[in-house]
Coordinates of C-alpha atoms in Angstrom, one line a residue:
M1 CA -12.9 31.7 -83.7
N2 CA -15.8 29.5 -82.9
T3 CA -18.9 31.4 -81.7
L4 CA -21.0 30.2 -78.8
S5 CA -23.6 28.8 -81.1
D6 CA -20.9 26.9 -83.0
L7 CA -19.6 25.4 -79.8
V8 CA -23.0 24.3 -78.6
N9 CA -24.2 22.9 -81.9
A10 CA -21.0 20.9 -82.2
R11 CA -22.0 19.1 -79.0
I12 CA -25.5 18.2 -79.9
P13 CA -24.8 14.6 -81.0
Q14 CA -22.8 14.0 -77.8
M15 CA -25.6 15.5 -75.7
Q16 CA -28.1 13.0 -77.2
T17 CA -25.6 10.2 -76.5
W18 CA -25.1 11.2 -72.9
R19 CA -28.7 11.8 -72.2
R20 CA -29.8 8.4 -73.6
D21 CA -27.1 6.6 -71.8
L22 CA -28.1 8.2 -68.5
H23 CA -31.7 7.5 -69.2
Q24 CA -31.0 3.8 -69.9
Y25 CA -29.1 3.4 -66.6
A26 CA -31.4 5.4 -64.4
E27 CA -30.3 5.6 -60.8
S28 CA -32.5 6.8 -57.8
G29 CA -31.5 9.3 -55.1
W30 CA -28.2 8.6 -53.2
L31 CA -27.6 5.7 -55.6
E32 CA -26.2 7.7 -58.6
F33 CA -23.0 5.8 -58.5
R34 CA -22.6 5.2 -62.2
T35 CA -23.8 8.6 -63.1
A36 CA -21.5 10.4 -60.7
T37 CA -18.4 8.5 -62.0
L38 CA -19.2 9.3 -65.6
V39 CA -19.7 13.0 -64.6
A40 CA -16.4 13.1 -62.7
E41 CA -14.5 11.5 -65.6
E42 CA -15.7 14.0 -68.1
L43 CA -15.1 17.0 -65.9
H44 CA -11.6 15.7 -65.1
R45 CA -10.9 15.3 -68.8
L46 CA -11.9 18.9 -69.4
G47 CA -9.6 20.1 -66.7
Y48 CA -11.9 21.2 -63.9
Q49 CA -11.0 21.3 -60.3
L50 CA -13.1 18.6 -58.7
Q51 CA -14.6 18.2 -55.2
L52 CA -16.3 14.8 -54.8
G53 CA -18.4 12.8 -52.3
R54 CA -17.8 13.7 -48.7
E55 CA -16.1 16.9 -49.7
V56 CA -19.4 18.3 -51.0
I57 CA -22.0 16.3 -49.0
D58 CA -22.4 16.5 -45.2
A59 CA -23.1 13.0 -44.0
D60 CA -25.3 14.0 -41.1
A61 CA -27.4 16.3 -43.2
R62 CA -28.5 13.7 -45.7
M63 CA -32.2 12.8 -45.6
G64 CA -34.0 9.7 -46.8
L65 CA -30.8 7.7 -47.2
P66 CA -31.4 4.1 -48.3
S67 CA -30.2 1.3 -46.0
A68 CA -26.5 0.2 -46.0
E69 CA -27.6 -3.1 -47.6
V70 CA -29.4 -1.2 -50.5
L71 CA -26.4 1.1 -50.9
A72 CA -24.0 -1.8 -51.2
Q73 CA -26.3 -3.7 -53.6
Q74 CA -26.7 -0.7 -55.9
E75 CA -23.0 0.1 -55.9
A76 CA -22.3 -3.4 -57.1
R77 CA -25.1 -3.0 -59.7
A78 CA -23.5 0.3 -60.9
L79 CA -20.1 -1.4 -61.4
R80 CA -21.8 -4.1 -63.5
Q81 CA -23.4 -1.4 -65.6
G82 CA -20.2 0.5 -66.3
A83 CA -19.5 2.7 -63.3
L84 CA -15.8 3.7 -63.5
P85 CA -13.8 2.0 -60.7
Q86 CA -11.3 4.8 -60.3
W87 CA -13.9 7.3 -59.3
L88 CA -16.4 5.0 -57.4
P89 CA -14.7 5.1 -54.0
H90 CA -15.4 8.8 -53.7
F91 CA -19.1 8.1 -53.9
S92 CA -19.3 4.9 -52.0
G93 CA -21.9 4.8 -49.2
G94 CA -24.3 7.3 -50.9
F95 CA -22.1 10.4 -51.3
C96 CA -22.9 10.9 -55.0
G97 CA -22.2 14.6 -55.3
V98 CA -19.8 16.4 -57.7
V99 CA -18.7 20.0 -57.8
A100 CA -16.5 21.2 -60.6
T101 CA -14.8 24.6 -60.5
L102 CA -13.4 26.6 -63.4
D103 CA -11.0 29.3 -62.1
T104 CA -10.4 31.8 -64.9
G105 CA -7.6 33.6 -63.1
R106 CA -9.3 36.9 -63.7
P107 CA -11.2 38.8 -61.0
G108 CA -15.0 38.4 -60.9
P109 CA -17.8 36.9 -59.0
V110 CA -18.3 33.2 -58.2
M111 CA -21.1 31.8 -60.4
G112 CA -22.9 28.6 -59.4
F113 CA -25.0 26.4 -61.7
R114 CA -26.9 23.5 -60.2
V115 CA -28.2 20.4 -62.1
D116 CA -29.6 17.3 -60.5
M117 CA -28.8 13.7 -61.4
D118 CA -31.3 11.3 -59.8
A119 CA -34.1 9.3 -61.3
L120 CA -37.5 8.5 -59.7
D121 CA -38.5 5.3 -58.0
Q122 CA -40.7 4.3 -60.9
T123 CA -40.8 1.7 -63.6
E124 CA -40.7 3.0 -67.1
S125 CA -43.4 2.2 -69.7
A126 CA -42.7 -0.7 -72.0
A127 CA -45.2 0.4 -74.6
A128 CA -44.0 0.1 -78.2
D129 CA -44.9 3.7 -78.9
H130 CA -42.9 5.1 -76.0
L131 CA -39.8 6.6 -77.7
P132 CA -37.2 5.4 -75.3
T133 CA -38.6 1.8 -75.6
R134 CA -38.9 2.1 -79.4
E135 CA -35.3 3.3 -79.8
G136 CA -33.8 1.1 -77.1
F137 CA -32.8 3.4 -74.3
A138 CA -35.6 2.8 -71.8
S139 CA -34.4 2.2 -68.2
C140 CA -33.0 -1.2 -67.7
N141 CA -33.3 -0.8 -63.9
P142 CA -36.7 -1.8 -62.6
G143 CA -38.2 0.7 -60.3
M144 CA -35.9 3.5 -61.5
M145 CA -36.8 5.9 -64.3
H146 CA -35.8 9.3 -65.5
A147 CA -39.4 10.5 -65.4
C148 CA -38.6 14.1 -64.6
G149 CA -35.8 15.1 -67.0
H150 CA -32.8 14.9 -64.7
D151 CA -31.0 13.0 -67.3
G152 CA -31.4 16.0 -69.5
H153 CA -30.2 18.3 -66.6
T154 CA -27.0 16.3 -66.1
T155 CA -26.4 16.4 -69.8
I156 CA -26.9 20.1 -69.9
G157 CA -24.3 20.5 -67.1
L158 CA -21.7 18.4 -68.9
A159 CA -22.2 20.2 -72.2
L160 CA -22.0 23.5 -70.4
A161 CA -18.8 22.5 -68.8
G162 CA -17.2 21.8 -72.2
V163 CA -18.4 25.1 -73.7
L164 CA -17.2 27.2 -70.8
M165 CA -13.8 25.5 -70.8
A166 CA -13.5 26.2 -74.6
M167 CA -14.3 29.9 -73.9
K168 CA -12.3 30.2 -70.7
H169 CA -10.3 33.1 -72.1
Q170 CA -13.5 35.1 -72.4
L171 CA -14.7 34.5 -68.8
S172 CA -13.9 36.0 -65.5
G173 CA -14.2 35.0 -61.9
R174 CA -14.9 31.4 -60.9
I175 CA -17.6 29.1 -62.1
K176 CA -18.9 26.2 -60.0
L177 CA -20.9 23.4 -61.7
I178 CA -22.9 21.6 -59.0
F179 CA -24.2 18.1 -59.8
Q180 CA -26.6 17.2 -57.0
P181 CA -27.9 13.8 -56.0
A182 CA -31.3 13.0 -54.5
E183 CA -33.5 15.9 -55.6
E184 CA -36.5 13.6 -55.8
G185 CA -38.0 13.5 -52.4
V186 CA -36.2 16.8 -51.7
R187 CA -33.3 15.1 -49.9
G188 CA -29.9 16.1 -51.4
A189 CA -29.5 19.9 -51.5
K190 CA -29.5 20.5 -47.8
A191 CA -26.5 18.2 -47.4
M192 CA -24.6 20.1 -50.0
V193 CA -25.5 23.4 -48.4
A194 CA -24.3 22.0 -45.0
A195 CA -21.0 21.0 -46.6
G196 CA -20.4 24.7 -47.6
V197 CA -20.7 24.2 -51.3
L198 CA -22.7 27.5 -51.7
D199 CA -20.8 29.6 -49.2
D200 CA -18.7 31.4 -51.8
V201 CA -21.3 31.7 -54.6
D202 CA -22.3 35.2 -55.6
L203 CA -24.6 34.4 -58.5
F204 CA -26.6 31.2 -58.5
T205 CA -28.9 29.6 -61.0
A206 CA -30.8 26.3 -60.8
I207 CA -32.6 24.9 -63.8
H208 CA -35.4 22.6 -64.9
L209 CA -36.8 21.6 -68.2
G210 CA -40.5 21.1 -69.0
T211 CA -42.8 21.4 -65.9
G212 CA -45.7 22.4 -68.3
V213 CA -44.0 25.5 -69.7
P214 CA -44.7 25.6 -73.4
P215 CA -41.9 25.0 -76.0
G216 CA -39.9 28.1 -76.8
E217 CA -40.7 29.8 -73.4
I218 CA -38.2 30.5 -70.7
V219 CA -39.2 31.3 -67.1
C220 CA -36.4 33.4 -65.6
G221 CA -37.4 33.2 -61.9
S222 CA -39.9 30.5 -61.0
D223 CA -41.3 31.3 -57.5
S224 CA -44.1 28.8 -57.2
F225 CA -42.4 26.3 -54.9
L226 CA -43.9 25.3 -51.6
A227 CA -41.8 24.7 -48.5
T228 CA -42.2 21.0 -47.5
T229 CA -41.3 18.4 -45.0
K230 CA -41.3 14.7 -45.6
L231 CA -41.6 12.3 -42.7
D232 CA -42.0 8.6 -42.1
V233 CA -43.8 7.5 -38.9
R234 CA -43.5 4.1 -37.4
F235 CA -46.0 3.1 -34.7
T236 CA -45.1 0.1 -32.5
G237 CA -47.7 -1.6 -30.4
V238 CA -48.2 -5.1 -29.1
G239 CA -49.5 -8.0 -31.2
A240 CA -52.2 -10.3 -30.0
H241 CA -54.8 -12.9 -31.1
A242 CA -57.7 -10.9 -32.3
G243 CA -60.2 -13.5 -31.1
G244 CA -58.6 -15.1 -28.1
K245 CA -56.8 -12.3 -26.3
P246 CA -57.5 -9.0 -28.0
E247 CA -57.2 -7.1 -24.7
E248 CA -53.5 -7.9 -24.6
G249 CA -52.9 -6.1 -27.9
R250 CA -52.2 -2.5 -28.6
N251 CA -53.2 -1.8 -32.1
A252 CA -50.7 0.1 -34.2
L253 CA -52.9 0.1 -37.3
L254 CA -55.7 1.9 -35.4
A255 CA -53.2 4.5 -34.2
A256 CA -52.0 5.1 -37.7
A257 CA -55.5 5.2 -39.1
Q258 CA -56.6 7.7 -36.5
A259 CA -53.6 9.9 -37.2
T260 CA -54.3 9.7 -41.0
L261 CA -57.9 10.9 -40.6
A262 CA -56.9 13.7 -38.2
L263 CA -53.9 14.9 -40.3
H264 CA -56.2 15.4 -43.2
T265 CA -58.3 17.9 -41.2
L266 CA -55.3 20.2 -40.7
P267 CA -54.6 22.2 -43.9
Q268 CA -55.9 25.6 -42.9
H269 CA -53.6 28.6 -42.4
S270 CA -54.1 32.4 -42.6
G271 CA -50.6 32.7 -43.9
G272 CA -51.3 31.0 -47.2
V273 CA -51.7 27.7 -48.9
A274 CA -51.1 24.6 -46.7
R275 CA -51.0 20.9 -47.5
V276 CA -50.9 17.6 -45.7
N277 CA -50.9 14.2 -47.3
V278 CA -50.6 10.6 -46.1
G279 CA -49.4 8.9 -49.2
V280 CA -48.6 5.4 -47.7
L281 CA -50.2 3.5 -44.8
Q282 CA -48.9 -0.1 -44.2
A283 CA -49.9 -2.3 -41.3
G284 CA -51.1 -5.7 -40.4
S285 CA -50.2 -9.3 -41.1
G286 CA -53.5 -11.2 -40.9
R287 CA -57.2 -10.8 -40.2
N288 CA -57.0 -12.5 -36.8
V289 CA -53.9 -10.6 -35.5
V290 CA -53.9 -7.3 -33.6
P291 CA -51.3 -5.3 -35.7
D292 CA -48.2 -4.5 -33.7
V293 CA -46.5 -2.3 -36.3
A294 CA -47.7 0.4 -38.8
L295 CA -45.9 2.7 -41.2
M296 CA -47.1 6.0 -42.5
K297 CA -45.4 8.2 -45.1
V298 CA -46.5 11.8 -44.7
E299 CA -45.7 15.2 -46.2
T300 CA -46.6 18.7 -45.2
R301 CA -46.3 21.8 -47.5
G302 CA -46.8 25.5 -47.1
A303 CA -46.7 28.7 -49.1
S304 CA -44.0 30.0 -46.8
N305 CA -41.5 28.4 -44.5
Q306 CA -43.5 29.6 -41.6
V307 CA -46.7 28.1 -42.9
N308 CA -45.0 24.7 -43.5
D309 CA -43.3 24.8 -40.1
D310 CA -46.6 25.5 -38.4
I311 CA -48.4 22.7 -40.2
Y312 CA -45.5 20.3 -39.5
Q313 CA -45.6 21.0 -35.8
Q314 CA -49.4 20.5 -35.8
A315 CA -48.9 17.2 -37.6
L316 CA -46.4 16.0 -35.0
R317 CA -48.9 16.7 -32.2
V318 CA -51.6 14.8 -34.0
I319 CA -49.3 11.8 -34.5
A320 CA -48.3 11.8 -30.9
G321 CA -51.9 12.1 -29.8
A322 CA -53.0 9.2 -31.9
A323 CA -50.2 7.1 -30.5
A324 CA -51.1 8.0 -27.0
M325 CA -54.8 7.2 -27.6
Y326 CA -54.0 3.6 -28.5
G327 CA -51.1 3.1 -26.1
V328 CA -48.5 2.6 -28.8
E329 CA -45.0 4.0 -29.3
H330 CA -44.1 6.1 -32.3
E331 CA -41.0 7.2 -34.0
V332 CA -40.7 10.0 -36.6
T333 CA -37.9 10.0 -39.2
L334 CA -37.2 13.1 -41.4
M335 CA -37.0 11.9 -45.0
G336 CA -36.8 15.1 -46.9
G337 CA -37.4 18.8 -47.0
A338 CA -37.3 22.0 -49.0
R339 CA -37.8 25.7 -48.4
S340 CA -39.9 28.4 -50.1
C341 CA -37.6 30.9 -51.6
T342 CA -38.2 34.0 -53.8
P343 CA -35.7 34.5 -56.7
S344 CA -33.6 37.7 -56.5
P345 CA -35.3 40.3 -58.6
A346 CA -32.1 41.9 -59.9
W347 CA -30.7 38.5 -61.1
V348 CA -34.1 37.5 -62.6
S349 CA -34.1 40.9 -64.5
F350 CA -30.6 40.2 -65.8
I351 CA -31.5 36.7 -67.0
H352 CA -34.5 38.1 -68.7
Q353 CA -32.4 40.7 -70.5
Q354 CA -29.9 38.1 -71.6
A355 CA -32.6 35.7 -72.8
E356 CA -34.3 38.4 -74.9
A357 CA -31.0 39.4 -76.4
L358 CA -30.1 35.9 -77.3
G359 CA -33.2 35.6 -79.5
L360 CA -33.7 31.8 -79.0
F361 CA -37.0 32.1 -77.1
S362 CA -40.5 32.8 -78.4
S363 CA -41.5 34.1 -74.9
V364 CA -39.4 35.4 -72.0
I365 CA -41.2 35.8 -68.7
D366 CA -40.1 36.4 -65.1
S367 CA -42.5 34.1 -63.3
K368 CA -45.4 31.9 -64.0
Q369 CA -48.2 30.5 -61.8
Q370 CA -47.8 26.8 -61.9
A371 CA -49.0 23.7 -59.9
A372 CA -47.6 23.9 -56.4
G373 CA -44.7 21.5 -56.1
S374 CA -41.5 21.7 -54.2
E375 CA -37.8 21.8 -55.1
D376 CA -34.8 21.5 -52.8
A377 CA -32.7 23.9 -54.8
T378 CA -34.4 26.4 -52.6
Y379 CA -32.0 25.5 -49.8
M380 CA -29.2 26.6 -52.1
M381 CA -30.9 29.7 -53.2
E382 CA -31.7 30.6 -49.6
R383 CA -28.0 30.1 -48.6
V384 CA -26.7 32.3 -51.4
Q385 CA -29.1 35.0 -50.6
Q386 CA -28.4 34.8 -46.8
R387 CA -24.8 35.6 -47.6
G388 CA -25.6 38.6 -49.9
G389 CA -25.7 36.9 -53.2
Q390 CA -28.3 36.6 -56.0
A391 CA -30.2 33.5 -56.9
S392 CA -32.9 32.3 -59.3
Y393 CA -34.5 29.2 -60.7
V394 CA -34.9 29.0 -64.5
I395 CA -37.3 26.8 -66.4
F396 CA -36.8 25.9 -70.1
G397 CA -40.1 25.0 -71.7
C398 CA -40.3 22.1 -74.1
E399 CA -42.6 19.5 -75.5
L400 CA -43.3 16.5 -73.3
A401 CA -44.6 13.1 -74.2
A402 CA -46.4 12.9 -70.8
G403 CA -46.4 14.7 -67.6
H404 CA -43.6 14.6 -65.1
H405 CA -43.4 11.5 -62.9
N406 CA -45.4 9.6 -65.5
A407 CA -44.2 6.2 -66.8
R408 CA -44.4 7.5 -70.4
F409 CA -42.5 10.7 -69.7
D410 CA -40.0 11.9 -72.4
F411 CA -38.9 15.3 -73.6
D412 CA -37.8 17.0 -76.8
E413 CA -34.0 16.8 -76.6
A414 CA -33.6 20.0 -78.6
V415 CA -34.2 21.9 -75.4
M416 CA -30.8 20.8 -74.1
A417 CA -28.8 22.9 -76.6
T418 CA -31.0 25.9 -75.9
A419 CA -30.4 25.6 -72.2
V420 CA -26.6 25.3 -72.6
Q421 CA -26.4 28.4 -74.9
M422 CA -28.5 30.4 -72.4
L423 CA -26.5 29.4 -69.3
A424 CA -23.2 30.0 -71.1
T425 CA -24.5 33.4 -72.1
L426 CA -25.0 34.3 -68.4
A427 CA -21.4 33.2 -67.7
L428 CA -20.0 35.2 -70.6
N429 CA -21.9 38.4 -69.8
Q430 CA -22.0 38.3 -66.0
T431 CA -19.6 41.3 -65.9
Q432 CA -22.5 43.4 -67.1
F433 CA -24.5 42.6 -64.0
G434 CA -24.2 45.2 -61.3
G435 CA -26.2 43.6 -58.5
A436 CA -23.7 41.0 -57.0
R437 CA -22.3 41.5 -53.6

């Protein structure tokens, strides 16, 4: 009988092939057409029960969706690059989610593992010493790059699917593998939660590689994520000749600039860390024109959901006040969001025990203070916990060529096999866990 280690090691060459293929054909959020079709094909081949597209994504809960024109263009691009036509209709229109279920036929909890699939809106380095460039698998899609390791996450999910199916006779309960679109910009998880994907999950684990965690270390319950809200604000005024009839204009640029300055005075809260940032401000068409349109891209963050909600509401009042000051209209569009969420202590403890027993890690820790980012898997964790289940977020440390979201990002591919073996161990040994609902 093949051991777990044998099953994982046998898949290492395939993992590298998958990862590099996904890296080369990077696809941004809600545009993962090629990726989703390849994922669906492999999971179907393995014998999983599949739920696809609209079955696992609530259309009205999607945030930051590209325009219909962009969706159509990118779907056509995906076909040219090898998307599988038999699966593509399920994902058309930006419904690029896949959930695969393995029903063992034996009683037990429902386990959920979440991996993400999307790339960043970033152009990859063409430097000769950048390994993906040197070895010929750098992204061929301008403005799209796997600069956060999601190509590795998707690969981990696919390899885990193969290992679990091979060991089905040793498993119990049901296992759901959740392949999420649009994590970047924290846009996709909420729509999967709204579709009910997490409603039957008892034990949930989301994963990430890297994030500054040293090679050989595993963080069993990362809890450093800030709640966040992403919003676009469009100010609409009246254009006019800046020299001839300036009094006839209503300056959208000044409203946006006033809002920008005022927003950056907000981050103070007794409840914990708070953040506001205006990352984009676009306005104007010429030096002699009173600008009639301005666009701001803004985010708020908070140490807790309450802190973020408070800062967000303050931000809305500032934006409305700036618009009123200059007599312009304004429209706010929600583009993304994530929650703060604390991993379940009992599940973190179980993961810790299993990681130590596995013996693959030089260091096993429950949590680690890290730079304060955000992650929309927190929506999934929150939903599982609300319904009485257990949830955690696991980070697998590895060597990185550059920091996340950097044009030279790359990671040591050996971490993928370690992650698969760890996640499969949780599935194999979950009957030892006594804390599920």
